Amino acid sequence: MRYGTPRDTTHFKVRLPDGGWAWYHCTYATVFAEDHTPLYAIIFCEDVTNKRQSELASMRFQNYTRQGTKEILFNLEYNLTLDTFEGYEGQIPERYFKDFTTSYTKATEKMCQDILPKYREMFMECFSRENLLEGFEKNQSYGTKEFQIAYHDGETIWIRAFYQILKDPYTSSTNVWISCLDINEEKRSEIRLLEMARLDLVTGAYNRTAFIDYVTERCSSPEGGLNRAMILLDVDGFGKVNHTLGHVYGDTALKDIAQTLKVVVDKEDMVARIGEDEFAIYVNDVSDITMAKEHFRIMIAAVYRELQQGVKVSISAGVALFPRDGKDFQTLYEKADRALYQAKVTGRNKYVIYDESMQEIAERSVITPIEQPIFVNDGVYIRTFGYFEVFVNGEALLIHNAKAKELLALLVDRRGAYVSQGDIISCLWEDESVNKVTLARVRKIVMILRNTLKEYHLEDLIESKKGMRRLNTTKVRCDLYNYLSRKPEYAHLFKEAYMVNYSWGELTIDELERGN
């Protein structure tokens, strides 16, 4: 002004009392004296704060939707106030062209027809003309939504729709600009990353978090009374795999087990690794319990395998049924865990379906958990208090034939005394008489037991004499024998029950101490 510029414009901002800023557009005109020196100036100031914000928003939007910068399908402009079409950029598919270029209402209705059903409500809540106008009155002038749409010949793709609402500076109309981007590859990558976060890195099965989320969601989805099942599985003898063959080999074994479990379940079912050597399966249909039991048996048999250096791997499983045993994750998990524990202490390499009697046993704590170090980690240790079990170097001895295991329990119960074939028949087959058939059964069971012991290099654990058998007690340690020695360090071993899995073994403490 002082230098004689006749007129000019500029913008500046002014600090407001509340700490914010106001923008002004200023135009001035200079009044000159006769000698052309400036006398004074007339200045016009217009508050353009809102207009500037709209222009900046428009510039940002135009940059966002510029063709070639992203996978833009098309840009659309509508007058929301009049519900009219204003213009477009890009390629609008022929099937949409008429509706998209008629009005905003027609465009949203047409697009909503092809959007997948689960996204339609969300789409209309955001993009309906009434909601956009109402939101703009509340200073909600832009937003982004993602959804899937059957776009080309039924092909489903992901779209990100970005909108921005601006007040027309020269009229009272409200306009909306919408840009639709193809984010199919981006979304697939995102989904893959999310899926990877739900997987166990060692086995490729789902992880514990994913399993909890899946079961919780399934429990909240009733399907006409359809029975389902949660199965908890624990790998028997896995500690020996890591100790003998190394952790790398152990990881490979876990991966193989996971793959086996995936093969033997339906594709709709979920297999997850929820602990070091613990797996879980959610089965979506066990309506036919007979068929389901056969399925469980096949599952157990499929996992059983012999690894290097004679190391054997099997699984024990506990099953809880939905909705009979529970209608939420935590209840099903607790009951499946009790059933798994039952499978562990009654022989392993088997499945057990939960029933209410297991809760009573758990509350009485009559079973000595196999995880507690009450037995030594080398040699043969026999547990009789609670459920009968034989441990070889810290791992349970797997006897697949129930009668063979019962025979071994009978020999343990006799504490080194010879047992005749007649005694064996009377205990193992209570109401059977001694005859050629039952004697043949005894010989078969003895052979099975000997073969099992031979696999563990325990051939000399049982001695024979004139058709009678006895346990070589010098080769074993046993909680019963320790307890009956009356040494103070063994006084705590008795757990109020003795061989509860064999009817002839349910003796009182007095009967045990009398030697009956």
Short mmCIF file of C-alpha atoms in Angstrom, two decimals:
data_model
loop_
_atom_site.label_atom_id
_atom_site.label_comp_id
_atom_site.label_asym_id
_atom_site.label_seq_id
_atom_site.Cartn_x
_atom_site.Cartn_y
_atom_site.Cartn_z
CA MET A 1 0.00 0.00 0.00
CA ARG A 2 2.77 2.42 0.93
CA TYR A 3 4.56 1.71 -2.30
CA GLY A 4 1.50 2.64 -4.32
CA THR A 5 0.00 -0.71 -5.35
CA PRO A 6 -3.55 0.25 -6.35
CA ARG A 7 -5.30 -3.00 -5.35
CA ASP A 8 -4.50 -6.55 -4.22
CA THR A 9 -5.90 -9.58 -2.36
CA THR A 10 -4.49 -11.78 0.37
CA HIS A 11 -5.50 -14.39 2.99
CA PHE A 12 -4.59 -14.40 6.65
CA LYS A 13 -5.66 -16.14 9.82
CA VAL A 14 -6.66 -14.64 13.14
CA ARG A 15 -6.42 -16.23 16.57
CA LEU A 16 -9.86 -16.53 18.16
CA PRO A 17 -10.63 -16.12 21.90
CA ASP A 18 -11.17 -19.90 22.21
CA GLY A 19 -7.68 -20.59 20.85
CA GLY A 20 -8.83 -21.61 17.38
CA TRP A 21 -8.23 -19.82 14.07
CA ALA A 22 -10.43 -17.94 11.62
CA TRP A 23 -9.39 -17.44 7.97
CA TYR A 24 -10.12 -14.16 6.13
CA HIS A 25 -9.99 -13.26 2.46
CA CYS A 26 -9.02 -9.57 2.14
CA THR A 27 -9.30 -7.21 -0.83
CA TYR A 28 -8.06 -3.64 -0.63
CA ALA A 29 -8.15 -0.52 -2.86
CA THR A 30 -5.74 2.42 -2.40
CA VAL A 31 -6.85 6.08 -2.65
CA PHE A 32 -4.15 8.39 -4.07
CA ALA A 33 -3.45 12.11 -3.85
CA GLU A 34 -2.99 14.27 -6.94
CA ASP A 35 0.77 13.63 -6.88
CA HIS A 36 -0.01 9.88 -6.93
CA THR A 37 1.10 9.25 -3.37
CA PRO A 38 -1.07 6.83 -1.40
CA LEU A 39 -3.38 8.55 1.08
CA TYR A 40 -5.43 5.70 2.54
CA ALA A 41 -6.86 2.26 1.65
CA ILE A 42 -10.28 0.69 1.82
CA ILE A 43 -10.09 -2.96 2.98
CA PHE A 44 -12.86 -5.57 2.54
CA CYS A 45 -12.54 -8.71 4.82
CA GLU A 46 -14.60 -11.88 4.31
CA ASP A 47 -14.58 -14.80 6.81
CA VAL A 48 -13.79 -17.80 4.57
CA THR A 49 -13.00 -20.35 7.31
CA ASN A 50 -15.76 -22.79 6.33
CA LYS A 51 -15.23 -22.26 2.60
CA ARG A 52 -11.50 -22.92 2.97
CA GLN A 53 -12.16 -26.15 4.87
CA SER A 54 -14.54 -27.28 2.12
CA GLU A 55 -12.03 -26.46 -0.62
CA LEU A 56 -9.23 -28.28 1.19
CA ALA A 57 -11.51 -31.27 1.74
CA SER A 58 -12.40 -31.22 -1.95
CA MET A 59 -8.73 -31.07 -2.91
CA ARG A 60 -7.96 -34.03 -0.65
CA PHE A 61 -10.86 -35.98 -2.12
CA GLN A 62 -9.80 -35.19 -5.71
CA ASN A 63 -6.30 -36.41 -4.94
CA TYR A 64 -7.68 -39.56 -3.34
CA THR A 65 -9.90 -40.31 -6.32
CA ARG A 66 -7.55 -39.28 -9.11
CA GLN A 67 -7.58 -41.87 -11.90
CA GLY A 68 -4.42 -43.95 -12.03
CA THR A 69 -3.39 -43.41 -8.40
CA LYS A 70 -5.43 -46.35 -7.10
CA GLU A 71 -7.63 -49.14 -8.43
CA ILE A 72 -10.52 -46.71 -9.01
CA LEU A 73 -13.59 -48.33 -10.52
CA PHE A 74 -15.52 -45.06 -10.90
CA ASN A 75 -16.23 -41.72 -9.25
CA LEU A 76 -19.78 -40.40 -8.92
CA GLU A 77 -21.22 -36.99 -8.03
CA TYR A 78 -24.78 -36.34 -6.91
CA ASN A 79 -26.87 -33.46 -5.62
CA LEU A 80 -28.31 -34.86 -2.40
CA THR A 81 -30.71 -31.96 -1.92
CA LEU A 82 -32.40 -32.47 -5.29
CA ASP A 83 -31.56 -36.20 -5.54
CA THR A 84 -30.06 -35.71 -9.03
CA PHE A 85 -27.03 -37.04 -10.89
CA GLU A 86 -24.23 -34.51 -11.51
CA GLY A 87 -21.40 -36.41 -13.24
CA TYR A 88 -18.93 -39.31 -13.16
CA GLU A 89 -15.39 -40.44 -13.96
CA GLY A 90 -14.13 -43.89 -14.86
CA GLN A 91 -16.02 -46.81 -16.37
CA ILE A 92 -19.49 -47.52 -15.01
CA PRO A 93 -20.56 -51.10 -15.90
CA GLU A 94 -23.40 -51.23 -18.40
CA ARG A 95 -25.71 -52.99 -15.96
CA TYR A 96 -25.43 -50.04 -13.55
CA PHE A 97 -25.21 -47.13 -16.01
CA LYS A 98 -28.91 -46.23 -16.31
CA ASP A 99 -29.62 -46.30 -12.56
CA PHE A 100 -26.33 -44.63 -11.58
CA THR A 101 -26.93 -41.71 -13.94
CA THR A 102 -30.57 -41.16 -12.95
CA SER A 103 -30.53 -40.23 -9.27
CA TYR A 104 -28.70 -40.97 -6.04
CA THR A 105 -31.62 -43.01 -4.69
CA LYS A 106 -31.73 -45.19 -7.83
CA ALA A 107 -27.96 -45.72 -7.66
CA THR A 108 -27.91 -46.92 -4.04
CA GLU A 109 -30.91 -49.19 -4.56
CA LYS A 110 -29.30 -50.81 -7.60
CA MET A 111 -25.95 -51.33 -5.89
CA CYS A 112 -27.61 -52.74 -2.79
CA GLN A 113 -29.16 -55.53 -4.88
CA ASP A 114 -25.71 -56.97 -5.68
CA ILE A 115 -24.06 -56.40 -2.32
CA LEU A 116 -23.75 -59.61 -0.29
CA PRO A 117 -26.65 -59.90 2.18
CA LYS A 118 -24.54 -59.58 5.32
CA TYR A 119 -23.30 -56.12 4.21
CA ARG A 120 -26.59 -54.63 2.95
CA GLU A 121 -27.85 -53.23 6.23
CA MET A 122 -24.48 -51.62 6.96
CA PHE A 123 -24.36 -50.16 3.43
CA MET A 124 -27.80 -48.54 3.64
CA GLU A 125 -27.19 -47.21 7.15
CA CYS A 126 -24.18 -45.36 5.79
CA PHE A 127 -25.16 -44.44 2.21
CA SER A 128 -28.90 -43.82 2.24
CA ARG A 129 -29.68 -40.27 1.13
CA GLU A 130 -31.56 -39.46 4.35
CA ASN A 131 -28.73 -40.68 6.59
CA LEU A 132 -26.07 -38.76 4.64
CA LEU A 133 -28.03 -35.51 4.91
CA GLU A 134 -28.73 -36.08 8.59
CA GLY A 135 -25.08 -36.89 9.26
CA PHE A 136 -23.92 -33.77 7.41
CA GLU A 137 -26.08 -31.64 9.70
CA LYS A 138 -24.11 -33.20 12.57
CA ASN A 139 -20.75 -32.35 10.92
CA GLN A 140 -20.21 -35.89 9.60
CA SER A 141 -19.02 -34.95 6.11
CA TYR A 142 -17.00 -38.00 5.02
CA GLY A 143 -16.61 -41.71 5.62
CA THR A 144 -15.43 -45.06 4.26
CA LYS A 145 -17.08 -48.47 4.13
CA GLU A 146 -15.89 -51.83 2.80
CA PHE A 147 -18.15 -54.56 1.48
CA GLN A 148 -18.37 -57.44 -0.97
CA ILE A 149 -20.40 -57.23 -4.13
CA ALA A 150 -21.24 -59.57 -7.03
CA TYR A 151 -19.75 -57.19 -9.59
CA HIS A 152 -19.02 -58.93 -12.91
CA ASP A 153 -21.11 -61.95 -13.93
CA GLY A 154 -21.55 -62.96 -10.31
CA GLU A 155 -17.83 -62.62 -9.48
CA THR A 156 -17.54 -61.42 -5.89
CA ILE A 157 -15.02 -58.65 -5.21
CA TRP A 158 -14.23 -56.35 -2.29
CA ILE A 159 -14.98 -52.64 -2.74
CA ARG A 160 -14.04 -49.67 -0.59
CA ALA A 161 -16.53 -46.81 -1.03
CA PHE A 162 -15.28 -43.39 0.08
CA TYR A 163 -17.70 -40.46 0.27
CA GLN A 164 -17.34 -36.73 0.97
CA ILE A 165 -20.18 -34.22 1.38
CA LEU A 166 -19.70 -30.51 0.64
CA LYS A 167 -22.02 -27.54 0.63
CA ASP A 168 -22.16 -25.90 -2.79
CA PRO A 169 -20.50 -22.43 -2.27
CA TYR A 170 -22.93 -20.75 -4.70
CA THR A 171 -26.24 -22.48 -3.96
CA SER A 172 -28.02 -24.01 -0.99
CA SER A 173 -27.52 -27.56 -2.32
CA THR A 174 -25.53 -30.32 -0.62
CA ASN A 175 -23.44 -32.49 -2.93
CA VAL A 176 -21.79 -35.85 -2.37
CA TRP A 177 -18.81 -37.32 -4.17
CA ILE A 178 -18.39 -41.07 -4.05
CA SER A 179 -15.35 -43.05 -5.17
CA CYS A 180 -15.45 -46.85 -5.46
CA LEU A 181 -12.11 -48.68 -5.29
CA ASP A 182 -11.35 -52.30 -6.10
CA ILE A 183 -9.53 -53.59 -2.98
CA ASN A 184 -9.89 -57.29 -3.73
CA GLU A 185 -6.16 -58.09 -3.63
CA GLU A 186 -5.59 -55.83 -0.64
CA LYS A 187 -8.43 -57.48 1.25
CA ARG A 188 -7.29 -60.98 0.37
CA SER A 189 -3.81 -60.14 1.68
CA GLU A 190 -5.35 -58.71 4.83
CA ILE A 191 -7.50 -61.80 5.31
CA ARG A 192 -4.47 -64.04 4.76
CA LEU A 193 -2.54 -62.10 7.42
CA LEU A 194 -5.45 -62.33 9.84
CA GLU A 195 -5.74 -66.05 9.14
CA MET A 196 -2.02 -66.54 9.75
CA ALA A 197 -2.41 -64.81 13.13
CA ARG A 198 -5.00 -67.50 13.99
CA LEU A 199 -2.69 -70.40 13.11
CA ASP A 200 -0.17 -72.32 15.16
CA LEU A 201 3.21 -71.81 13.48
CA VAL A 202 4.51 -75.33 14.21
CA THR A 203 1.57 -77.47 13.11
CA GLY A 204 -0.46 -75.24 10.81
CA ALA A 205 -3.58 -76.01 12.89
CA TYR A 206 -5.59 -73.20 14.42
CA ASN A 207 -4.32 -71.75 17.71
CA ARG A 208 -6.04 -71.54 21.07
CA THR A 209 -7.46 -68.03 20.53
CA ALA A 210 -9.00 -69.02 17.19
CA PHE A 211 -10.48 -72.17 18.75
CA ILE A 212 -12.10 -70.24 21.61
CA ASP A 213 -13.57 -67.71 19.18
CA TYR A 214 -14.89 -70.46 16.90
CA VAL A 215 -16.49 -72.51 19.68
CA THR A 216 -18.01 -69.41 21.28
CA GLU A 217 -19.55 -68.43 17.94
CA ARG A 218 -20.84 -71.96 17.29
CA CYS A 219 -22.36 -72.22 20.77
CA SER A 220 -24.37 -69.08 20.07
CA SER A 221 -25.72 -70.55 16.80
CA PRO A 222 -28.46 -73.12 17.55
CA GLU A 223 -29.17 -75.45 14.66
CA GLY A 224 -32.41 -77.24 15.37
CA GLY A 225 -31.14 -79.22 18.35
CA LEU A 226 -28.13 -80.56 16.43
CA ASN A 227 -25.64 -82.24 18.76
CA ARG A 228 -22.02 -81.15 18.55
CA ALA A 229 -18.87 -82.07 20.46
CA MET A 230 -15.71 -80.57 21.91
CA ILE A 231 -12.78 -83.00 22.00
CA LEU A 232 -9.62 -82.35 23.99
CA LEU A 233 -6.64 -84.51 23.03
CA ASP A 234 -3.30 -85.03 24.73
CA VAL A 235 -0.32 -86.76 23.08
CA ASP A 236 0.77 -89.72 25.20
CA GLY A 237 4.50 -90.01 25.71
CA PHE A 238 5.43 -86.81 23.93
CA GLY A 239 8.01 -85.88 26.55
CA LYS A 240 9.95 -88.98 25.57
CA VAL A 241 9.87 -87.93 21.91
CA ASN A 242 11.58 -84.63 22.70
CA HIS A 243 13.99 -86.22 25.16
CA THR A 244 15.02 -89.10 22.90
CA LEU A 245 14.75 -87.66 19.39
CA GLY A 246 15.07 -83.91 19.99
CA HIS A 247 12.71 -80.95 19.80
CA VAL A 248 13.03 -80.54 16.02
CA TYR A 249 11.84 -84.10 15.51
CA GLY A 250 9.16 -83.46 18.14
CA ASP A 251 7.84 -80.47 16.15
CA THR A 252 7.69 -82.65 13.04
CA ALA A 253 5.76 -85.31 14.97
CA LEU A 254 3.26 -82.69 16.20
CA LYS A 255 2.80 -81.42 12.65
CA ASP A 256 2.14 -84.97 11.41
CA ILE A 257 -0.40 -85.53 14.18
CA ALA A 258 -2.17 -82.28 13.31
CA GLN A 259 -2.34 -83.27 9.64
CA THR A 260 -3.73 -86.68 10.59
CA LEU A 261 -6.46 -85.09 12.72
CA LYS A 262 -7.40 -82.74 9.87
CA VAL A 263 -7.79 -85.71 7.54
CA VAL A 264 -10.10 -87.66 9.84
CA VAL A 265 -12.51 -84.79 10.59
CA ASP A 266 -14.98 -83.06 8.28
CA LYS A 267 -13.89 -79.85 6.58
CA GLU A 268 -16.44 -77.85 8.60
CA ASP A 269 -14.87 -79.02 11.88
CA MET A 270 -11.99 -77.17 13.52
CA VAL A 271 -8.67 -78.69 14.63
CA ALA A 272 -6.51 -76.56 16.93
CA ARG A 273 -3.31 -76.87 18.91
CA ILE A 274 -4.04 -75.37 22.34
CA GLY A 275 -0.89 -76.33 24.26
CA GLU A 276 2.53 -77.90 23.84
CA ASP A 277 1.25 -81.39 23.09
CA GLU A 278 -2.47 -80.68 23.44
CA PHE A 279 -4.98 -80.45 20.62
CA ALA A 280 -8.68 -79.68 20.47
CA ILE A 281 -11.37 -80.45 17.90
CA TYR A 282 -14.86 -79.03 17.56
CA VAL A 283 -17.16 -81.43 15.69
CA ASN A 284 -20.28 -79.85 14.23
CA ASP A 285 -22.47 -82.94 13.94
CA VAL A 286 -22.63 -85.87 16.35
CA SER A 287 -26.37 -86.48 16.00
CA ASP A 288 -25.70 -90.18 15.36
CA ILE A 289 -23.79 -91.07 18.52
CA THR A 290 -23.03 -94.60 17.33
CA MET A 291 -21.39 -93.29 14.18
CA ALA A 292 -19.65 -90.57 16.20
CA LYS A 293 -18.11 -93.16 18.53
CA GLU A 294 -16.73 -95.05 15.54
CA HIS A 295 -15.35 -91.75 14.25
CA PHE A 296 -13.63 -91.13 17.60
CA ARG A 297 -12.16 -94.65 17.56
CA ILE A 298 -10.77 -94.14 14.06
CA MET A 299 -9.26 -90.84 15.16
CA ILE A 300 -7.39 -92.49 18.05
CA ALA A 301 -6.21 -95.36 15.87
CA ALA A 302 -5.05 -93.03 13.08
CA VAL A 303 -2.70 -91.10 15.35
CA TYR A 304 -1.05 -94.13 16.98
CA ARG A 305 2.42 -94.63 15.48
CA GLU A 306 5.89 -95.90 16.28
CA LEU A 307 8.67 -93.40 15.71
CA GLN A 308 12.41 -93.89 15.63
CA GLN A 309 14.24 -95.90 18.32
CA GLY A 310 11.03 -97.65 19.38
CA VAL A 311 9.38 -94.46 20.67
CA LYS A 312 5.59 -94.79 20.41
CA VAL A 313 3.06 -92.00 20.21
CA SER A 314 -0.67 -92.18 20.85
CA ILE A 315 -3.39 -89.80 21.98
CA SER A 316 -5.92 -89.75 24.77
CA ALA A 317 -9.14 -87.84 24.23
CA GLY A 318 -11.96 -86.45 26.33
CA VAL A 319 -15.32 -85.65 24.73
CA ALA A 320 -18.04 -83.25 25.92
CA LEU A 321 -21.32 -82.98 24.01
CA PHE A 322 -23.20 -79.79 23.16
CA PRO A 323 -25.80 -79.00 24.44
CA ARG A 324 -26.04 -81.94 26.83
CA ASP A 325 -22.86 -81.20 28.79
CA GLY A 326 -22.79 -77.43 28.35
CA LYS A 327 -23.83 -74.52 26.16
CA ASP A 328 -20.72 -72.35 26.39
CA PHE A 329 -17.00 -72.76 25.81
CA GLN A 330 -15.86 -72.84 29.43
CA THR A 331 -18.38 -75.48 30.56
CA LEU A 332 -17.63 -77.74 27.60
CA TYR A 333 -13.90 -77.30 28.10
CA GLU A 334 -14.02 -78.22 31.79
CA LYS A 335 -16.06 -81.35 31.16
CA ALA A 336 -14.01 -82.46 28.16
CA ASP A 337 -10.92 -81.97 30.34
CA ARG A 338 -12.39 -84.26 33.03
CA ALA A 339 -13.10 -86.88 30.40
CA LEU A 340 -9.55 -86.52 29.04
CA TYR A 341 -8.18 -87.02 32.53
CA GLN A 342 -10.29 -90.17 32.82
CA ALA A 343 -8.86 -91.45 29.54
CA LYS A 344 -5.34 -90.78 30.79
CA VAL A 345 -5.66 -92.59 34.09
CA THR A 346 -7.56 -95.58 32.70
CA GLY A 347 -5.10 -96.67 30.07
CA ARG A 348 -4.43 -93.88 27.53
CA ASN A 349 -4.63 -94.34 23.74
CA LYS A 350 -8.41 -94.11 24.04
CA TYR A 351 -11.32 -91.66 24.17
CA VAL A 352 -13.78 -91.15 27.01
CA ILE A 353 -17.14 -89.34 26.73
CA TYR A 354 -17.99 -87.23 29.77
CA ASP A 355 -20.64 -88.29 32.25
CA GLU A 356 -21.66 -86.87 35.63
CA SER A 357 -19.89 -89.59 37.63
CA MET A 358 -16.54 -88.15 36.57
CA GLN A 359 -17.33 -84.94 38.40
CA GLU A 360 -17.76 -86.86 41.64
CA ILE A 361 -14.42 -88.60 41.22
CA ALA A 362 -12.68 -85.32 40.46
CA GLU A 363 -14.17 -83.64 43.54
CA ARG A 364 -13.13 -86.52 45.81
CA SER A 365 -9.60 -86.40 44.36
CA VAL A 366 -9.32 -90.18 44.58
CA ILE A 367 -7.23 -90.31 41.42
CA THR A 368 -3.55 -89.49 41.68
CA PRO A 369 -2.78 -87.27 38.68
CA ILE A 370 -0.17 -88.86 36.46
CA GLU A 371 1.53 -85.48 36.14
CA GLN A 372 2.44 -85.50 39.83
CA PRO A 373 5.90 -87.02 40.40
CA ILE A 374 4.82 -89.82 42.73
CA PHE A 375 6.67 -92.37 40.65
CA VAL A 376 10.32 -92.48 39.68
CA ASN A 377 11.40 -91.65 36.15
CA ASP A 378 13.41 -94.81 35.56
CA GLY A 379 12.55 -98.47 35.86
CA VAL A 380 9.04 -99.87 36.33
CA TYR A 381 6.63 -98.14 38.69
CA ILE A 382 3.12 -99.44 39.33
CA ARG A 383 0.27 -97.30 40.64
CA THR A 384 -2.65 -99.06 42.33
CA PHE A 385 -4.18 -96.28 44.46
CA GLY A 386 -6.88 -94.70 42.33
CA TYR A 387 -6.65 -96.21 38.85
CA PHE A 388 -4.24 -98.99 38.04
CA GLU A 389 -1.39 -97.93 35.76
CA VAL A 390 2.13 -99.14 34.95
CA PHE A 391 4.89 -96.63 34.12
CA VAL A 392 8.13 -97.50 32.36
CA ASN A 393 10.80 -94.82 32.71
CA GLY A 394 8.13 -92.24 33.48
CA GLU A 395 5.79 -93.10 30.59
CA ALA A 396 2.61 -95.15 30.81
CA LEU A 397 2.90 -98.69 29.47
CA LEU A 398 0.30 -99.05 26.72
CA ILE A 399 -1.65 -102.30 26.94
CA HIS A 400 -4.31 -102.24 24.25
CA ASN A 401 -6.11 -105.40 25.40
CA ALA A 402 -8.24 -104.68 28.48
CA LYS A 403 -8.11 -108.30 29.76
CA ALA A 404 -4.33 -108.38 29.41
CA LYS A 405 -4.07 -105.24 31.51
CA GLU A 406 -6.49 -106.71 34.05
CA LEU A 407 -4.32 -109.86 34.28
CA LEU A 408 -1.28 -107.74 35.07
CA ALA A 409 -3.29 -105.88 37.72
CA LEU A 410 -4.31 -109.21 39.26
CA LEU A 411 -0.66 -110.34 39.47
CA VAL A 412 0.27 -107.02 41.10
CA ASP A 413 -2.57 -107.47 43.59
CA ARG A 414 -1.19 -110.94 44.58
CA ARG A 415 2.18 -109.32 45.45
CA GLY A 416 4.43 -112.01 44.05
CA ALA A 417 2.30 -115.05 44.88
CA TYR A 418 1.60 -117.57 42.13
CA VAL A 419 -1.87 -117.30 40.59
CA SER A 420 -3.51 -120.38 39.10
CA GLN A 421 -5.43 -120.43 35.84
CA GLY A 422 -8.60 -121.04 37.84
CA ASP A 423 -8.02 -117.88 39.90
CA ILE A 424 -7.40 -115.92 36.72
CA ILE A 425 -10.67 -117.18 35.21
CA SER A 426 -12.67 -116.41 38.35
CA CYS A 427 -11.38 -112.82 38.46
CA LEU A 428 -11.32 -111.94 34.76
CA TRP A 429 -14.52 -113.82 33.83
CA GLU A 430 -16.48 -113.86 37.08
CA ASP A 431 -19.24 -116.35 36.28
CA GLU A 432 -17.27 -118.63 33.95
CA SER A 433 -16.18 -122.14 34.92
CA VAL A 434 -12.79 -123.69 34.21
CA ASN A 435 -13.02 -125.54 30.89
CA LYS A 436 -11.20 -125.83 27.60
CA VAL A 437 -12.71 -122.57 26.31
CA THR A 438 -11.81 -120.46 29.34
CA LEU A 439 -8.34 -122.04 29.62
CA ALA A 440 -7.74 -121.13 25.96
CA ARG A 441 -8.77 -117.57 26.78
CA VAL A 442 -6.22 -117.44 29.59
CA ARG A 443 -3.43 -118.70 27.33
CA LYS A 444 -4.35 -116.05 24.72
CA ILE A 445 -4.40 -113.23 27.28
CA VAL A 446 -1.07 -114.38 28.75
CA MET A 447 0.46 -114.39 25.28
CA ILE A 448 -0.84 -110.87 24.55
CA LEU A 449 0.53 -109.57 27.85
CA ARG A 450 3.93 -111.22 27.28
CA ASN A 451 4.17 -109.72 23.78
CA THR A 452 3.35 -106.27 25.12
CA LEU A 453 5.96 -106.57 27.87
CA LYS A 454 8.47 -107.79 25.31
CA GLU A 455 8.06 -104.54 23.36
CA TYR A 456 9.28 -102.73 26.47
CA HIS A 457 12.06 -105.29 27.13
CA LEU A 458 10.23 -106.52 30.24
CA GLU A 459 10.01 -110.22 29.34
CA ASP A 460 11.15 -111.29 32.82
CA LEU A 461 8.50 -109.27 34.66
CA ILE A 462 6.17 -112.33 34.81
CA GLU A 463 7.35 -115.78 35.88
CA SER A 464 5.63 -119.10 35.09
CA LYS A 465 5.50 -122.39 36.98
CA LYS A 466 3.32 -125.37 36.08
CA GLY A 467 0.69 -123.20 34.41
CA MET A 468 0.70 -120.63 37.21
CA ARG A 469 1.95 -117.05 36.94
CA ARG A 470 3.33 -114.46 39.30
CA LEU A 471 4.83 -110.97 39.22
CA ASN A 472 8.57 -110.69 39.81
CA THR A 473 8.29 -108.01 42.50
CA THR A 474 12.06 -107.45 42.55
CA LYS A 475 11.75 -105.84 39.12
CA VAL A 476 9.18 -103.20 40.06
CA ARG A 477 8.38 -100.40 42.47
CA CYS A 478 4.74 -100.17 43.52
CA ASP A 479 2.81 -97.65 45.65
CA LEU A 480 0.91 -100.50 47.35
CA TYR A 481 4.10 -102.32 48.32
CA ASN A 482 5.66 -99.08 49.54
CA TYR A 483 2.60 -98.21 51.60
CA LEU A 484 2.38 -101.63 53.22
CA SER A 485 6.04 -101.36 54.24
CA ARG A 486 4.78 -98.88 56.89
CA LYS A 487 7.73 -96.57 56.29
CA PRO A 488 6.77 -92.98 57.22
CA GLU A 489 7.81 -91.57 53.85
CA TYR A 490 5.12 -93.70 52.17
CA ALA A 491 2.26 -93.02 54.60
CA HIS A 492 0.73 -90.36 52.31
CA LEU A 493 0.35 -92.62 49.28
CA PHE A 494 -3.08 -94.14 49.95
CA LYS A 495 -5.81 -92.08 48.22
CA GLU A 496 -8.96 -93.70 49.70
CA ALA A 497 -9.44 -96.05 46.75
CA TYR A 498 -7.63 -99.07 45.37
CA MET A 499 -7.80 -100.23 41.75
CA VAL A 500 -11.18 -98.64 41.20
CA ASN A 501 -11.24 -99.88 37.60
CA TYR A 502 -11.42 -103.56 38.75
CA SER A 503 -14.33 -104.84 40.83
CA TRP A 504 -12.21 -107.43 42.64
CA GLY A 505 -9.78 -104.65 43.57
CA GLU A 506 -12.22 -102.45 45.50
CA LEU A 507 -10.97 -103.28 48.98
CA THR A 508 -11.08 -101.24 52.18
CA ILE A 509 -7.90 -100.07 53.85
CA ASP A 510 -8.37 -102.65 56.62
CA GLU A 511 -8.61 -105.48 54.06
CA LEU A 512 -5.49 -104.24 52.33
CA GLU A 513 -3.48 -104.06 55.54
CA ARG A 514 -4.66 -107.53 56.62
CA GLY A 515 -3.29 -108.84 53.36
CA ASN A 516 -6.63 -110.05 51.95
#
